[in-house]
Coordinates of C-alpha atoms in Angstrom, one line a residue:
M64 CA -5.3 40.0 78.8
S65 CA -3.3 39.4 82.0
K66 CA 0.4 38.5 81.8
F67 CA -0.4 35.1 83.4
L68 CA -3.0 34.3 80.7
K69 CA -0.8 35.6 77.9
G70 CA 2.2 33.7 79.1
T71 CA 0.2 30.5 79.5
I72 CA -1.2 30.7 76.0
I73 CA 2.2 31.4 74.5
L74 CA 3.7 28.4 76.4
M75 CA 0.7 26.2 75.3
A76 CA 1.2 27.2 71.7
A77 CA 4.9 26.5 71.9
A78 CA 4.3 23.2 73.7
F79 CA 2.0 22.1 71.0
I80 CA 4.4 23.1 68.2
T81 CA 7.4 21.5 69.9
R82 CA 5.4 18.3 70.7
I83 CA 4.6 18.1 67.0
L84 CA 8.1 18.9 65.9
G85 CA 9.5 16.5 68.5
F86 CA 7.2 13.8 67.1
V87 CA 8.4 14.6 63.6
N88 CA 12.0 14.3 65.0
R89 CA 11.3 10.8 66.2
I90 CA 9.8 9.8 62.9
V91 CA 12.9 11.1 61.1
V92 CA 15.2 9.2 63.5
A93 CA 13.1 6.0 63.1
R94 CA 13.0 6.2 59.3
F95 CA 16.8 6.7 59.1
I96 CA 18.2 4.3 61.8
G97 CA 15.3 1.9 62.4
E98 CA 14.2 0.2 65.6
E99 CA 17.7 -0.9 66.7
G100 CA 19.1 2.6 66.3
V101 CA 16.2 4.1 68.2
G102 CA 16.8 1.5 70.9
L103 CA 20.4 2.6 71.3
F104 CA 19.2 6.2 71.4
M105 CA 16.5 5.6 73.9
M106 CA 18.7 3.4 76.2
A107 CA 21.3 6.2 76.5
F108 CA 18.8 9.1 76.8
P109 CA 17.6 8.4 80.4
T110 CA 21.2 8.7 81.6
L111 CA 21.4 12.2 80.1
I112 CA 18.2 13.2 81.7
L113 CA 19.4 12.0 85.1
V114 CA 22.7 14.0 84.8
I115 CA 20.8 17.1 83.7
T116 CA 18.4 16.8 86.6
M117 CA 21.4 16.6 89.0
T118 CA 23.0 19.6 87.2
Q119 CA 19.9 21.8 87.4
I120 CA 18.9 20.6 90.9
G121 CA 15.6 22.4 90.5
L122 CA 17.1 25.8 89.9
P123 CA 14.9 26.9 87.0
V124 CA 11.8 26.9 89.2
A125 CA 13.7 28.7 92.0
I126 CA 15.2 31.3 89.6
S127 CA 11.7 32.1 88.2
K128 CA 10.2 32.6 91.6
N129 CA 13.0 34.7 93.1
V130 CA 13.4 36.8 90.0
A131 CA 9.7 37.5 90.0
E132 CA 9.9 38.6 93.6
A133 CA 13.0 40.8 93.0
E134 CA 11.5 42.4 89.9
A135 CA 8.3 43.2 91.9
K136 CA 10.5 45.1 94.4
G137 CA 12.6 46.7 91.7
D138 CA 15.8 45.1 93.1
I139 CA 18.0 44.8 90.0
R140 CA 21.1 44.0 92.1
K141 CA 19.3 40.9 93.5
V142 CA 18.3 39.8 90.1
K143 CA 21.9 40.0 89.0
R144 CA 23.0 38.0 92.1
I145 CA 20.4 35.4 91.4
L146 CA 21.7 34.9 87.8
V147 CA 25.4 35.0 88.9
V148 CA 24.9 32.5 91.7
S149 CA 22.7 30.2 89.4
L150 CA 25.1 30.3 86.5
S151 CA 28.1 29.6 88.8
T152 CA 26.3 26.7 90.5
T153 CA 25.0 25.0 87.2
L154 CA 28.3 25.5 85.4
L155 CA 30.3 24.1 88.3
L156 CA 28.0 21.0 88.4
S157 CA 28.2 20.6 84.6
V158 CA 32.0 20.8 84.7
I159 CA 31.9 17.9 87.2
F160 CA 29.2 15.8 85.5
T161 CA 30.2 16.2 81.8
P162 CA 33.6 14.6 82.1
A163 CA 32.2 12.2 84.7
L164 CA 29.7 10.9 82.1
I165 CA 32.4 10.6 79.4
L166 CA 34.8 8.8 81.8
L167 CA 32.1 6.5 83.2
A168 CA 30.6 5.6 79.8
P169 CA 32.8 2.5 79.4
F170 CA 31.8 1.3 82.9
L171 CA 28.1 2.0 82.3
T172 CA 28.2 0.2 79.0
E173 CA 30.0 -2.9 80.1
T174 CA 28.5 -3.2 83.6
L175 CA 24.9 -1.9 83.6
F176 CA 23.8 -2.2 79.9
T177 CA 23.9 -5.4 77.9
D178 CA 24.6 -3.8 74.6
E179 CA 28.1 -2.3 74.4
R180 CA 27.2 -0.1 71.4
I181 CA 25.4 2.3 73.8
Y182 CA 28.9 3.7 74.6
Y183 CA 28.8 5.9 71.4
P184 CA 25.5 7.7 72.0
L185 CA 26.5 8.3 75.7
V186 CA 29.7 10.0 74.7
A187 CA 28.1 11.9 71.9
I188 CA 25.4 13.5 74.1
A189 CA 27.7 14.5 77.0
P190 CA 28.5 18.0 75.6
I191 CA 24.8 19.0 75.9
I192 CA 25.0 19.2 79.7
P193 CA 26.7 22.6 80.1
I194 CA 24.6 24.0 77.2
V195 CA 21.3 22.9 79.0
A196 CA 22.7 24.3 82.3
I197 CA 23.1 27.8 80.9
S198 CA 19.8 27.6 78.9
S199 CA 17.9 26.6 82.0
V200 CA 19.1 29.7 83.9
I201 CA 18.2 32.1 81.2
R202 CA 14.8 30.5 80.7
G203 CA 14.2 30.8 84.5
Y204 CA 15.1 34.5 84.3
F205 CA 12.7 35.2 81.5
Q206 CA 9.9 33.2 83.1
G207 CA 10.4 35.1 86.3
R208 CA 9.9 38.3 84.3
Q209 CA 6.7 36.7 82.9
N210 CA 8.2 37.0 79.4
M211 CA 7.5 33.6 77.8
K212 CA 8.3 34.4 74.2
P213 CA 12.1 33.8 74.3
S214 CA 11.6 30.4 76.0
A215 CA 8.8 29.5 73.5
I216 CA 10.7 30.5 70.4
S217 CA 13.9 28.9 71.6
Q218 CA 12.1 25.5 72.0
V219 CA 10.9 25.7 68.4
I220 CA 14.4 26.7 67.1
E221 CA 15.8 23.7 69.0
Q222 CA 13.5 21.2 67.3
V223 CA 13.9 22.6 63.8
V224 CA 17.7 22.6 64.0
R225 CA 17.6 19.1 65.6
I226 CA 15.4 17.7 62.8
T227 CA 17.6 19.2 60.1
F228 CA 20.8 17.9 61.5
I229 CA 19.4 14.5 62.3
A230 CA 18.5 14.0 58.7
V231 CA 21.9 15.0 57.5
L232 CA 24.1 13.4 60.2
T233 CA 22.4 10.0 60.5
K234 CA 22.5 9.5 56.8
T235 CA 26.2 10.4 56.8
F236 CA 27.2 8.1 59.6
L237 CA 24.9 5.2 59.0
P238 CA 27.4 3.4 56.6
Y239 CA 29.9 3.2 59.5
G240 CA 27.4 1.3 61.7
I241 CA 24.1 1.7 63.5
E242 CA 25.8 2.8 66.7
Y243 CA 27.5 5.7 64.9
A244 CA 24.2 6.7 63.4
A245 CA 22.6 6.7 66.9
A246 CA 25.5 8.8 68.1
A247 CA 24.9 11.2 65.2
A248 CA 21.3 11.6 66.3
M249 CA 22.5 12.5 69.8
A250 CA 25.0 15.0 68.3
A251 CA 22.1 16.6 66.4
S252 CA 20.3 17.1 69.7
V253 CA 23.4 18.9 71.0
L254 CA 23.4 21.2 68.0
G255 CA 19.7 21.9 68.4
E256 CA 20.2 22.8 72.1
L257 CA 23.2 25.0 71.1
A258 CA 21.1 26.9 68.6
S259 CA 18.4 27.4 71.3
L260 CA 21.0 28.7 73.7
L261 CA 22.4 31.2 71.1
Y262 CA 18.9 32.6 70.6
L263 CA 18.3 32.8 74.4
F264 CA 21.6 34.5 75.0
A265 CA 21.0 37.0 72.2
S266 CA 17.5 37.8 73.7
F267 CA 19.0 38.1 77.2
K268 CA 21.7 40.5 76.0
I269 CA 19.2 42.7 74.3
R270 CA 16.8 42.9 77.3
K271 CA 19.0 42.8 80.3
K272 CA 19.4 45.9 82.5
F273 CA 22.8 45.1 84.0
K274 CA 26.2 43.7 83.2
I275 CA 26.8 40.1 84.3
R276 CA 30.6 40.2 83.9
K277 CA 31.0 43.4 86.0
N278 CA 32.0 42.4 89.6
F279 CA 31.1 38.8 88.8
F280 CA 33.2 37.3 91.5
K281 CA 32.1 39.9 94.0
S282 CA 28.5 38.9 93.3
I283 CA 29.4 35.3 94.0
K284 CA 31.0 36.2 97.3
D285 CA 28.0 38.3 98.3
G286 CA 25.6 35.7 97.1
R287 CA 25.6 33.2 100.0
H288 CA 22.2 34.3 101.2
T289 CA 20.9 34.3 97.7
F290 CA 22.2 30.7 97.2
S291 CA 20.3 29.7 100.4
E292 CA 17.1 31.3 99.1
L293 CA 17.4 29.5 95.8
M294 CA 18.1 26.1 97.4
S295 CA 15.2 26.4 99.8
V296 CA 12.9 26.4 96.7
A297 CA 15.0 24.3 94.3
L298 CA 15.7 21.2 96.4
P299 CA 12.1 20.5 97.3
A300 CA 11.0 21.2 93.8
T301 CA 13.4 18.7 92.3
G302 CA 12.4 15.8 94.6
S303 CA 9.7 14.2 92.3
R304 CA 11.7 15.0 89.2
M305 CA 14.8 13.3 90.6
I306 CA 12.8 10.2 91.5
G307 CA 11.4 10.1 88.0
S308 CA 14.8 10.6 86.5
I309 CA 16.4 7.9 88.6
A310 CA 13.6 5.5 87.8
W311 CA 13.9 6.2 84.1
F312 CA 17.7 5.8 84.3
F313 CA 17.2 2.2 85.7
E314 CA 14.4 1.4 83.3
P315 CA 16.4 0.4 80.2
I316 CA 19.0 -1.3 82.4
V317 CA 16.3 -3.5 84.1
V318 CA 14.6 -4.1 80.8
A319 CA 17.9 -5.2 79.1
H320 CA 18.9 -7.6 82.0
S321 CA 15.3 -9.0 82.3
L322 CA 15.2 -9.8 78.6
A323 CA 18.6 -11.4 78.9
I324 CA 17.3 -13.6 81.6
A325 CA 14.4 -14.5 79.3
G326 CA 16.9 -15.5 76.7
V327 CA 16.6 -12.5 74.4
A328 CA 19.8 -11.5 72.6
A329 CA 21.2 -8.0 73.4
S330 CA 20.7 -6.7 69.9
V331 CA 17.1 -8.0 69.8
A332 CA 16.4 -6.5 73.2
T333 CA 17.7 -3.1 72.0
K334 CA 15.5 -3.3 69.0
Q335 CA 12.4 -4.2 71.1
Y336 CA 13.1 -1.4 73.6
G337 CA 13.4 1.1 70.7
S338 CA 10.0 -0.1 69.3
L339 CA 8.4 0.4 72.8
T340 CA 10.0 3.7 73.8
G341 CA 10.7 5.3 70.5
Y342 CA 7.7 4.3 68.5
A343 CA 4.7 3.6 70.8
L344 CA 5.3 5.8 73.9
P345 CA 5.6 9.1 72.0
L346 CA 2.2 8.5 70.4
L347 CA 0.7 7.7 73.8
F348 CA 2.2 10.8 75.4
L349 CA 1.2 13.2 72.6
P350 CA -2.4 13.8 73.8
S351 CA -1.2 14.7 77.3
F352 CA -0.3 18.1 75.9
V353 CA -3.9 19.3 76.6
T354 CA -4.2 17.9 80.1
L355 CA -0.7 19.1 81.2
S356 CA -1.5 22.6 80.0
L357 CA -4.7 22.5 82.0
S358 CA -2.7 21.4 85.0
Q359 CA -0.6 24.5 84.9
S360 CA -3.7 26.7 85.2
L361 CA -5.2 24.6 87.9
V362 CA -2.5 25.4 90.5
P363 CA -3.3 29.1 91.0
A364 CA -7.1 28.4 90.8
I365 CA -6.9 25.7 93.5
S366 CA -4.4 27.7 95.6
E367 CA -6.9 30.6 95.7
A368 CA -9.8 28.4 96.7
N369 CA -7.6 26.6 99.3
S370 CA -6.5 30.0 100.9
N371 CA -10.2 30.8 101.4
K372 CA -10.8 27.2 102.7
N373 CA -13.5 26.8 100.0
Y374 CA -13.3 23.0 99.7
L375 CA -16.5 22.8 97.7
L376 CA -14.9 25.1 95.0
I377 CA -11.8 23.0 95.1
E378 CA -13.8 19.8 94.4
H379 CA -15.8 21.5 91.7
R380 CA -12.8 22.7 89.8
L381 CA -11.1 19.4 90.1
Q382 CA -14.2 17.5 89.0
Q383 CA -14.4 19.7 85.9
A384 CA -10.7 19.3 85.1
L385 CA -11.0 15.5 85.5
R386 CA -14.0 15.4 83.2
F387 CA -12.1 17.4 80.6
C388 CA -9.2 15.0 80.9
L389 CA -11.6 12.0 80.6
I390 CA -13.2 13.4 77.4
T391 CA -10.0 14.4 75.6
G392 CA -8.1 11.3 76.8
G393 CA -11.0 9.0 75.8
I394 CA -10.9 9.9 72.1
S395 CA -7.1 9.6 72.1
V396 CA -7.4 6.1 73.6
V397 CA -10.0 5.0 71.0
I398 CA -7.9 6.3 68.0
L399 CA -4.6 4.9 69.2
Y400 CA -6.1 1.5 70.0
I401 CA -8.3 1.0 66.9
Y402 CA -5.8 2.5 64.4
A403 CA -2.6 1.2 66.0
K404 CA -1.4 -0.7 63.0
P405 CA -2.1 1.8 60.3
L406 CA -0.7 4.6 62.4
M407 CA 2.6 2.7 62.9
Q408 CA 2.7 1.7 59.3
I409 CA 2.3 5.3 58.0
M410 CA 4.6 7.0 60.5
Y411 CA 7.4 4.5 60.8
G412 CA 7.0 2.1 57.9
S413 CA 6.6 -0.8 60.4
E414 CA 3.8 -2.3 62.6
S415 CA 6.2 -3.5 65.3
G416 CA 5.0 -0.9 67.8
A417 CA 1.3 -1.5 67.3
A418 CA 1.1 -4.3 69.9
F419 CA 2.4 -1.9 72.5
L420 CA -0.2 0.7 71.6
M421 CA -3.0 -1.8 71.9
I422 CA -1.7 -3.1 75.3
M423 CA -1.0 0.3 76.9
A424 CA -3.6 2.7 75.3
P425 CA -6.6 1.7 77.5
F426 CA -4.6 2.3 80.7
F427 CA -3.3 5.7 79.6
L428 CA -6.5 7.4 80.8
F429 CA -4.8 7.1 84.2
Y430 CA -1.8 9.0 83.0
Y431 CA -3.9 11.8 81.5
Y432 CA -5.5 12.1 85.0
Q433 CA -2.2 12.3 86.8
G434 CA -1.3 15.9 85.7
P435 CA -4.3 17.6 87.2
L436 CA -4.1 15.5 90.4
Q437 CA -0.5 16.4 90.9
A438 CA -1.3 20.0 90.3
V439 CA -3.9 19.9 93.0
L440 CA -1.5 18.3 95.4
Q441 CA 1.0 21.1 94.7
A442 CA -1.7 23.7 95.2
L443 CA -2.6 22.1 98.5
N444 CA 1.0 22.2 99.7
L445 CA 1.2 18.5 99.5
A446 CA 4.3 18.2 97.3
R447 CA 6.0 15.9 99.8
A448 CA 3.1 13.4 99.6
A449 CA 3.3 13.6 95.8
M450 CA 7.0 12.8 95.9
I451 CA 6.4 9.8 98.1
N452 CA 3.6 8.6 95.7
S453 CA 6.0 9.0 92.8
L454 CA 8.7 7.0 94.7
I455 CA 6.3 4.1 95.4
G456 CA 5.2 4.1 91.8
A457 CA 8.8 4.0 90.6
V458 CA 9.8 1.1 92.8
V459 CA 6.7 -0.9 91.9
K460 CA 7.2 -0.2 88.2
T461 CA 10.8 -1.3 88.2
A462 CA 9.8 -4.5 90.2
V463 CA 7.0 -5.4 87.8
I464 CA 9.2 -4.8 84.8
F465 CA 11.9 -7.1 86.2
I466 CA 9.4 -9.8 87.2
L467 CA 7.4 -9.9 83.9
A468 CA 10.0 -9.0 81.3
S469 CA 12.3 -11.8 82.6
Q470 CA 9.5 -14.4 81.8
P471 CA 9.7 -15.7 78.2
A472 CA 5.9 -15.7 78.1
F473 CA 5.9 -11.9 78.5
G474 CA 9.3 -10.6 77.4
I475 CA 9.2 -6.9 76.3
H476 CA 5.4 -6.8 76.7
G477 CA 6.1 -7.3 80.4
A478 CA 8.1 -4.0 80.3
A479 CA 5.0 -2.3 78.8
L480 CA 2.8 -3.6 81.5
G481 CA 5.3 -2.5 84.1
I482 CA 5.3 1.0 82.8
V483 CA 1.5 1.3 82.8
T484 CA 1.4 -0.3 86.3
G485 CA 3.7 2.4 87.6
F486 CA 1.7 5.4 86.5
M487 CA -1.7 3.8 87.3
L488 CA -0.5 3.3 90.9
V489 CA 0.8 6.9 91.2
T490 CA -2.5 8.3 89.9
L491 CA -4.5 6.2 92.3
L492 CA -2.2 7.2 95.2
H493 CA -2.5 10.9 94.2
F494 CA -6.3 10.5 94.2
M495 CA -6.4 8.8 97.6
T496 CA -4.1 11.5 99.0
I497 CA -6.5 14.2 97.8
L498 CA -9.5 12.4 99.3
K499 CA -7.9 12.6 102.8
Y500 CA -8.1 16.4 102.6
I501 CA -10.9 17.1 100.1
P502 CA -14.2 15.1 100.2
M503 CA -15.1 14.2 96.7
T504 CA -18.0 12.4 95.0
I505 CA -17.3 9.8 92.3
Y506 CA -20.0 10.0 89.6
L507 CA -20.3 6.4 88.5
R508 CA -23.0 7.3 85.9
D509 CA -20.5 9.5 84.0
Y510 CA -18.0 6.7 83.9
A511 CA -20.7 4.3 82.6
K512 CA -21.5 6.8 79.9
I513 CA -17.9 7.2 78.8
I514 CA -17.6 3.4 78.6
L515 CA -20.6 3.4 76.3
V516 CA -19.2 6.2 74.2
L517 CA -15.8 4.5 74.0
A518 CA -17.3 1.2 72.9
A519 CA -19.7 2.8 70.3
S520 CA -17.1 5.0 68.7
G521 CA -14.5 2.2 68.8
L522 CA -16.8 -0.2 67.1
W523 CA -17.5 2.4 64.4
G524 CA -13.8 3.1 63.9
H525 CA -13.1 -0.6 63.6
Y526 CA -15.9 -1.2 61.1
S527 CA -15.2 2.0 59.0
F528 CA -11.6 1.1 58.5
L529 CA -12.2 -2.5 57.6
A530 CA -15.4 -2.1 55.5
L531 CA -15.5 1.4 54.0
F532 CA -13.3 2.9 51.2
T533 CA -11.3 -0.3 51.0
D534 CA -10.1 0.6 47.5
E535 CA -8.5 3.9 48.7
G536 CA -5.0 4.3 49.9
L537 CA -4.1 3.6 53.6
I538 CA -3.6 7.3 54.4
W539 CA -7.1 8.2 53.1
R540 CA -8.7 5.3 54.9
L541 CA -7.0 6.3 58.1
L542 CA -7.9 9.9 57.8
F543 CA -11.6 9.1 57.2
G544 CA -11.6 6.7 60.1
V545 CA -10.0 9.1 62.5
V546 CA -12.3 12.0 61.5
S547 CA -15.5 10.0 61.5
T548 CA -14.7 8.4 64.8
T549 CA -13.9 11.7 66.4
V550 CA -17.2 13.2 65.1
I551 CA -19.2 10.2 66.5
Y552 CA -17.3 10.3 69.8
T553 CA -18.0 14.1 70.2
G554 CA -21.7 13.8 69.1
L555 CA -22.3 11.0 71.6
S556 CA -20.5 12.8 74.4
I557 CA -22.7 15.9 73.8
A558 CA -25.9 13.8 73.6
L559 CA -25.1 12.1 76.9
K560 CA -24.1 15.4 78.4
L561 CA -20.6 14.4 79.0
I562 CA -19.5 17.6 77.2
I563 CA -21.2 20.6 78.8
M564 CA -19.8 24.0 77.7
E565 CA -21.3 25.7 80.7
D566 CA -19.3 23.5 83.0
L567 CA -16.1 23.9 81.1
A568 CA -16.6 27.7 81.1
R569 CA -16.3 27.6 84.9
I570 CA -12.7 26.4 84.8
P571 CA -10.7 29.7 84.9
F572 CA -8.3 29.0 82.0
I573 CA -11.0 27.6 79.7
R574 CA -13.4 30.4 80.5
K575 CA -10.9 33.0 79.3
L576 CA -10.4 31.1 76.0
I577 CA -14.1 30.5 75.1
V578 CA -15.7 33.7 76.4

C-alpha cells in the first residue's frame, strides 16, 4: 500500500470519527444549554474562524508542500528553517490577534451584533488562537512527511476532551446564566485543542531529527528566502478560505440585524440562529464526509490526466465522481427530509430545527457536488477561478439573507434560503468554469432515474414511519424507517443501473479499496 493511499485512508477514518464525535459534541451542547445557548456559541464561532484564518494565512498547506520537497532532497536544515519561520510567523500573528480579539470584543458585541451576551463566548475562545497556530505548524510538518497518524489521533483526542469538559463546565456555569454556559462551552473547545497540541508536541519531540531551539534566531535571520517560498504557496491557497471565513463572519451579523428589522427580539433571533446553525446544519453537513474524502483523491488523478492532456479521461473520472456524490447524497437527502422531526426530537429533544432540514435538504445535493468540482478546478490550475466563484457566491448569499430575513414573512427561514442559494450558485459557477475547459455530457436519463428513486424511497419512508410499528418507541420506528428506506433506495439504484461497481472501480481511490 502506497504512502499516499495509506495516509488518505488514515485521514478518512479520522475524519469520520471526528465528524461523529463533533456531532456528539453538538448534541451535548444543545442538551445542556439549549437553542439560545447554541445560538450564542454559533454567533461567536465565525469570528474565531476568521481570526484563525488570518493567523494561519494558508501556512499549513505551504509547510506540508515545502517539507515534503526538503525531505525528498534530504535537506534537514531546510526543514528546520521551514518550522522556525512558520512558528515565528504564526506566533507573531497570534500575539497580535489574540489581544486584539479580546480588546475588540466589547465593540463587536455592541456595534455589530444585536445580542450583548455574545461578549462572553468571544472572550472565552480567544486563548485558542495561539494553540491552533502552533498545532497547525506541527500538523503541516507531519503531513509533509506523509505521516498522518499524529494529526489523525490528535483530532480524536481534541473531540474526546472537548466533549468531556463541555458536559462538566456547561453544567457548572449554567446557573450563572446562559451566556456563561456558552462561554464555558467555548472554554471546553480551548481545552480540547490544548490536549491535541500536547499530543502533537510529544509526537514531534519523539520523531524530530533536529533541535528547534538551537540557533533559533539565526534560523529566522537566514530564513528570508524560506519565508518567500512559504508565502508563494500560502497566500494563493488561503484565498478561497479567507473569502469563506469573511462571509461566515458577516453571516450571523447580517442575520441578527435582518431579523431585528423584521421585528424579531435579539434573544429570539439568537435562539433561531442556534436552531439553524447548531441543530440543522451539522446534520446536513454530516454526509459530505464521503464526497470530501473523494475530492482529496480526485486532485492527483485529474492532475495526472491533465498533464497528459487526456481530456476524455478527465471527463470520465469527473462523471464517475459526480455519480458517486449523487448516489450517496441522494439517500442522505431522503432520510434528512422524511425523518426531520424524529431525528431532531431524538437528538436534541426538540423539533425546532426540523423545518430548516426540510427547507434545505433537497438543495444540499448541490453542496455535495461542490467538493469534487472544486478539486477538479484545483487540479486544472484554476484556483483563481474557484476563488472568484466563491466570492460571487458569498456576496449573493449575504444579499439574499439580508433581503429575505428582513421580511417578516420569511424571517429566519430567509437566512436558510440565503445559505442554500450561496452554495448552489458556487456549485453552478464551478461547473460552468469546468465546461469552458473540459467538454462534458450531461446525462439527463440518469437524473430522471435518480428523481424516480428519490420519490419512491421517500414515499416508502413516509409510509413506513406513519403506518408501520406505530406501537413501538420513536427510536425503533426511526431505525426501521432509515434502514428500510436505505435498502429500497440501494435496490432501486442497482436495478436502474445508477450504481455500477465496474464504473466505481475505475476511480483510483475507490478501486484500491474494493479490489
